[in-house]
Amino acid sequence: MVSRLLREHEFEPVGLLNVLITEDCNCRCDYCFIHGKRPRRMTEEILKATVDFALLKSRHLRKPEFVFFGGEPLMAFDLMQLAVDYGNWRAALMGKRISYSMTTNGTVFDEEKLEFCRRYGIRFLLSIDGDRETHNLHRKFADGRGTYDAVASKIPLMKSYQPWLGARVTPTPENMHKLYDNVRHLHDLGITQFIIGPATGLHYSDDDVAEFKRQFLMVGDYYIEQVKRKAPFRMTDFEPELDGKFGRFHGLWGCGAGRGRLSVSATGEIQPCAKIQGLNDLAGIPEYSLGNVLDGFTNLDARRRFIAFGYDERKPCHSCDLTDDCAGGCPAVNWEATGSIRLPDPCQCKITRALLEAKREIMGKLEAEGLLETRPTATQAA
């Protein structure tokens, strides 16, 4: 036991833990990376052990992050309440403070849940793709009905509790040509921050990729307009303090998966990230299972193998001029497409190139116009 704890210190402290408090969801979005949908949820024992695990493995960090995930996390609102009550109590005993957040489809929000989020500082990110036609194409209730009206109608209520409101927008080949219009539409509805990421696991033709780049550049120009106006509009892609992947990562993954960021399933199993956790009907990638919250890290070798993957092993990336910016792609997407975390998905390579080239162009415009220091802050976005 002592030997294992000593060996754990070769790794970064865990600063962020994605917690699947329930696998259940009232939606059946066809591009969702969580492949299994069933009513399984955490027991109170597993939940408390997860909180204890998060606090213990954060080591010297004073403010670890606890991200409620699913499924739809608000379908286990009672567990969320328990996690916050227990977590705040345990954190206080250790001289720490937990930062809470979640991603939600927004359909089950009501005043009780929103008041709870405001009272305990639980920041929420809304999954919404654009106008009614775009959103309802992929984001449906379990009975097949589109969810746009159920979400959009609650945005004014959400903003009354959280004036800053971020959206995760997921374009697909069918609606790529509407990305700019959809961002404008959502901004008009009151969305003030955007995280844009094309759906993975789909085929994108060269025309789709070219259209994505064109649309993203239009969105970038709109962002510049808002910066000039000092309007409440933020984009993760153009703001380093919001984007943990912004920069160059020679020899590393471009994200914290397996290092300072981990994921825990409803049964307490630990995997490198939530996207990996969602693979194989929520079994994750067995060879990278790291342990469970009751026993802790029981497979440090798996964690070591996962994070040791660096530039030298990314052989398909050696001739790519973007290798240090992309850092080999998402390991979960790679595994799903090629069967290996080390082999990038060629389709995602095209999308990533288009995105990075567009980002460079927009960042160049921001710099040329002297706007890099005048981009909105979090308080302005509210």
mmCIF file of C-alpha atoms in Angstrom, residues 171-333:
data_model
loop_
_atom_site.group_PDB
_atom_site.id
_atom_site.type_symbol
_atom_site.label_atom_id
_atom_site.label_comp_id
_atom_site.label_asym_id
_atom_site.label_seq_id
_atom_site.Cartn_x
_atom_site.Cartn_y
_atom_site.Cartn_z
ATOM 1 C CA PRO A 171 -21.885 20.589 -36.202
ATOM 2 C CA THR A 172 -22.288 17.587 -38.501
ATOM 3 C CA PRO A 173 -21.947 17.174 -42.288
ATOM 4 C CA GLU A 174 -25.684 17.781 -42.800
ATOM 5 C CA ASN A 175 -25.687 21.196 -41.129
ATOM 6 C CA MET A 176 -22.105 22.406 -41.583
ATOM 7 C CA HIS A 177 -23.291 25.068 -44.025
ATOM 8 C CA LYS A 178 -25.356 26.662 -41.238
ATOM 9 C CA LEU A 179 -22.685 26.924 -38.534
ATOM 10 C CA TYR A 180 -22.307 30.708 -38.760
ATOM 11 C CA ASP A 181 -26.066 31.260 -38.866
ATOM 12 C CA ASN A 182 -26.520 28.911 -35.920
ATOM 13 C CA VAL A 183 -23.964 30.760 -33.806
ATOM 14 C CA ARG A 184 -25.700 34.042 -34.607
ATOM 15 C CA HIS A 185 -29.055 32.478 -33.717
ATOM 16 C CA LEU A 186 -27.808 31.189 -30.371
ATOM 17 C CA HIS A 187 -26.136 34.498 -29.559
ATOM 18 C CA ASP A 188 -29.474 36.209 -30.202
ATOM 19 C CA LEU A 189 -31.078 33.752 -27.762
ATOM 20 C CA GLY A 190 -28.615 34.825 -25.067
ATOM 21 C CA ILE A 191 -25.722 32.359 -25.351
ATOM 22 C CA THR A 192 -22.502 34.197 -24.475
ATOM 23 C CA GLN A 193 -19.770 31.573 -24.865
ATOM 24 C CA PHE A 194 -19.249 28.957 -27.554
ATOM 25 C CA ILE A 195 -17.353 25.687 -27.674
ATOM 26 C CA ILE A 196 -17.548 24.374 -31.236
ATOM 27 C CA GLY A 197 -16.494 20.830 -32.051
ATOM 28 C CA PRO A 198 -17.678 18.754 -35.028
ATOM 29 C CA ALA A 199 -19.185 15.394 -34.093
ATOM 30 C CA THR A 200 -16.687 12.544 -34.082
ATOM 31 C CA GLY A 201 -17.167 9.089 -35.531
ATOM 32 C CA LEU A 202 -18.702 10.493 -38.740
ATOM 33 C CA HIS A 203 -17.385 10.753 -42.291
ATOM 34 C CA TYR A 204 -16.544 14.229 -43.549
ATOM 35 C CA SER A 205 -15.941 14.692 -47.269
ATOM 36 C CA ASP A 206 -13.375 17.193 -48.518
ATOM 37 C CA ASP A 207 -16.273 19.523 -49.325
ATOM 38 C CA ASP A 208 -17.574 19.180 -45.740
ATOM 39 C CA VAL A 209 -14.141 20.063 -44.374
ATOM 40 C CA ALA A 210 -13.778 23.060 -46.684
ATOM 41 C CA GLU A 211 -17.231 24.275 -45.659
ATOM 42 C CA PHE A 212 -16.375 23.875 -41.988
ATOM 43 C CA LYS A 213 -13.285 26.037 -42.422
ATOM 44 C CA ARG A 214 -15.252 28.673 -44.346
ATOM 45 C CA GLN A 215 -18.002 28.755 -41.729
ATOM 46 C CA PHE A 216 -15.538 28.819 -38.832
ATOM 47 C CA LEU A 217 -13.739 31.791 -40.373
ATOM 48 C CA MET A 218 -17.081 33.582 -40.615
ATOM 49 C CA VAL A 219 -17.719 32.818 -36.947
ATOM 50 C CA GLY A 220 -14.226 34.112 -36.165
ATOM 51 C CA ASP A 221 -14.917 37.385 -37.971
ATOM 52 C CA TYR A 222 -18.139 37.706 -35.986
ATOM 53 C CA TYR A 223 -16.134 37.153 -32.808
ATOM 54 C CA ILE A 224 -13.788 39.978 -33.807
ATOM 55 C CA GLU A 225 -16.795 42.261 -34.326
ATOM 56 C CA GLN A 226 -18.015 41.460 -30.821
ATOM 57 C CA VAL A 227 -14.565 42.084 -29.316
ATOM 58 C CA LYS A 228 -14.515 45.517 -30.954
ATOM 59 C CA ARG A 229 -17.948 46.233 -29.498
ATOM 60 C CA LYS A 230 -16.866 44.872 -26.090
ATOM 61 C CA ALA A 231 -19.935 42.658 -26.292
ATOM 62 C CA PRO A 232 -20.476 39.619 -24.015
ATOM 63 C CA PHE A 233 -19.300 36.987 -26.490
ATOM 64 C CA ARG A 234 -16.535 34.461 -25.860
ATOM 65 C CA MET A 235 -15.037 31.633 -27.881
ATOM 66 C CA THR A 236 -12.830 29.017 -26.301
ATOM 67 C CA ASP A 237 -10.789 28.634 -29.481
ATOM 68 C CA PHE A 238 -9.510 32.205 -29.371
ATOM 69 C CA GLU A 239 -8.962 32.631 -25.647
ATOM 70 C CA PRO A 240 -6.014 30.738 -24.104
ATOM 71 C CA GLU A 241 -7.317 31.093 -20.546
ATOM 72 C CA LEU A 242 -10.464 29.182 -21.538
ATOM 73 C CA ASP A 243 -8.806 26.555 -23.687
ATOM 74 C CA GLY A 244 -6.536 24.036 -21.973
ATOM 75 C CA LYS A 245 -5.348 22.842 -25.394
ATOM 76 C CA PHE A 246 -4.206 26.200 -26.768
ATOM 77 C CA GLY A 247 -0.484 26.185 -27.528
ATOM 78 C CA ARG A 248 2.158 23.683 -28.537
ATOM 79 C CA PHE A 249 2.509 20.271 -26.921
ATOM 80 C CA HIS A 250 5.622 18.575 -28.283
ATOM 81 C CA GLY A 251 5.772 15.090 -26.778
ATOM 82 C CA LEU A 252 2.439 15.235 -24.971
ATOM 83 C CA TRP A 253 -1.253 14.710 -25.478
ATOM 84 C CA GLY A 254 -3.040 17.966 -26.171
ATOM 85 C CA CYS A 255 -5.320 17.377 -23.180
ATOM 86 C CA GLY A 256 -4.939 16.276 -19.578
ATOM 87 C CA ALA A 257 -6.481 12.823 -20.012
ATOM 88 C CA GLY A 258 -4.812 10.289 -17.743
ATOM 89 C CA ARG A 259 -2.623 12.943 -16.165
ATOM 90 C CA GLY A 260 -4.400 15.669 -14.187
ATOM 91 C CA ARG A 261 -7.799 14.716 -15.554
ATOM 92 C CA LEU A 262 -9.668 11.436 -15.004
ATOM 93 C CA SER A 263 -13.189 10.028 -15.200
ATOM 94 C CA VAL A 264 -15.242 7.834 -12.868
ATOM 95 C CA SER A 265 -18.169 5.690 -14.037
ATOM 96 C CA ALA A 266 -21.446 5.063 -12.229
ATOM 97 C CA THR A 267 -19.911 1.849 -10.881
ATOM 98 C CA GLY A 268 -16.779 3.614 -9.653
ATOM 99 C CA GLU A 269 -14.400 2.482 -12.394
ATOM 100 C CA ILE A 270 -11.597 4.931 -13.220
ATOM 101 C CA GLN A 271 -10.638 5.672 -16.838
ATOM 102 C CA PRO A 272 -8.402 8.383 -18.341
ATOM 103 C CA CYS A 273 -11.298 10.571 -19.535
ATOM 104 C CA ALA A 274 -15.072 10.658 -19.984
ATOM 105 C CA LYS A 275 -14.873 10.070 -23.734
ATOM 106 C CA ILE A 276 -12.881 6.881 -23.194
ATOM 107 C CA GLN A 277 -15.296 5.915 -20.417
ATOM 108 C CA GLY A 278 -18.175 6.092 -22.902
ATOM 109 C CA LEU A 279 -16.683 3.589 -25.347
ATOM 110 C CA ASN A 280 -17.725 -0.063 -25.567
ATOM 111 C CA ASP A 281 -21.156 0.407 -23.995
ATOM 112 C CA LEU A 282 -19.606 2.323 -21.079
ATOM 113 C CA ALA A 283 -16.941 -0.316 -20.464
ATOM 114 C CA GLY A 284 -14.229 2.079 -21.648
ATOM 115 C CA ILE A 285 -10.958 0.659 -22.969
ATOM 116 C CA PRO A 286 -10.206 -2.302 -20.672
ATOM 117 C CA GLU A 287 -6.425 -2.095 -21.097
ATOM 118 C CA TYR A 288 -6.529 1.465 -19.751
ATOM 119 C CA SER A 289 -8.765 0.794 -16.769
ATOM 120 C CA LEU A 290 -6.912 2.417 -13.875
ATOM 121 C CA GLY A 291 -8.775 1.006 -10.876
ATOM 122 C CA ASN A 292 -11.870 1.982 -8.907
ATOM 123 C CA VAL A 293 -12.688 4.590 -6.291
ATOM 124 C CA LEU A 294 -13.097 2.025 -3.505
ATOM 125 C CA ASP A 295 -9.614 0.566 -3.954
ATOM 126 C CA GLY A 296 -7.887 3.511 -5.649
ATOM 127 C CA PHE A 297 -5.381 3.145 -8.482
ATOM 128 C CA THR A 298 -4.848 -0.575 -8.929
ATOM 129 C CA ASN A 299 -3.248 -0.414 -12.376
ATOM 130 C CA LEU A 300 -0.579 2.277 -12.358
ATOM 131 C CA ASP A 301 1.167 0.562 -15.264
ATOM 132 C CA ALA A 302 -1.895 1.232 -17.435
ATOM 133 C CA ARG A 303 -1.830 4.890 -16.468
ATOM 134 C CA ARG A 304 1.877 5.027 -17.179
ATOM 135 C CA ARG A 305 1.423 3.431 -20.622
ATOM 136 C CA PHE A 306 -1.386 5.817 -21.464
ATOM 137 C CA ILE A 307 0.408 9.049 -20.631
ATOM 138 C CA ALA A 308 3.840 7.903 -21.849
ATOM 139 C CA PHE A 309 2.573 8.059 -25.413
ATOM 140 C CA GLY A 310 4.455 10.992 -26.921
ATOM 141 C CA TYR A 311 5.870 12.365 -30.139
ATOM 142 C CA ASP A 312 8.220 9.453 -30.799
ATOM 143 C CA GLU A 313 5.295 7.029 -30.879
ATOM 144 C CA ARG A 314 3.114 9.244 -33.082
ATOM 145 C CA LYS A 315 4.830 8.062 -36.251
ATOM 146 C CA PRO A 316 1.992 9.060 -38.644
ATOM 147 C CA CYS A 317 2.336 12.606 -37.254
ATOM 148 C CA HIS A 318 6.084 13.039 -37.830
ATOM 149 C CA SER A 319 5.679 14.550 -41.293
ATOM 150 C CA CYS A 320 2.756 16.799 -40.294
ATOM 151 C CA ASP A 321 3.470 20.504 -39.833
ATOM 152 C CA LEU A 322 0.746 20.742 -37.186
ATOM 153 C CA THR A 323 1.945 17.897 -34.981
ATOM 154 C CA ASP A 324 2.875 20.110 -32.016
ATOM 155 C CA ASP A 325 -0.428 21.979 -32.125
ATOM 156 C CA CYS A 326 -2.672 18.939 -32.559
ATOM 157 C CA ALA A 327 -0.568 16.634 -30.342
ATOM 158 C CA GLY A 328 -1.802 13.458 -31.975
ATOM 159 C CA GLY A 329 -5.528 13.990 -31.709
ATOM 160 C CA CYS A 330 -7.987 12.691 -29.144
ATOM 161 C CA PRO A 331 -6.955 9.224 -27.896
ATOM 162 C CA ALA A 332 -10.591 8.118 -27.580
ATOM 163 C CA VAL A 333 -11.426 9.208 -31.137
#
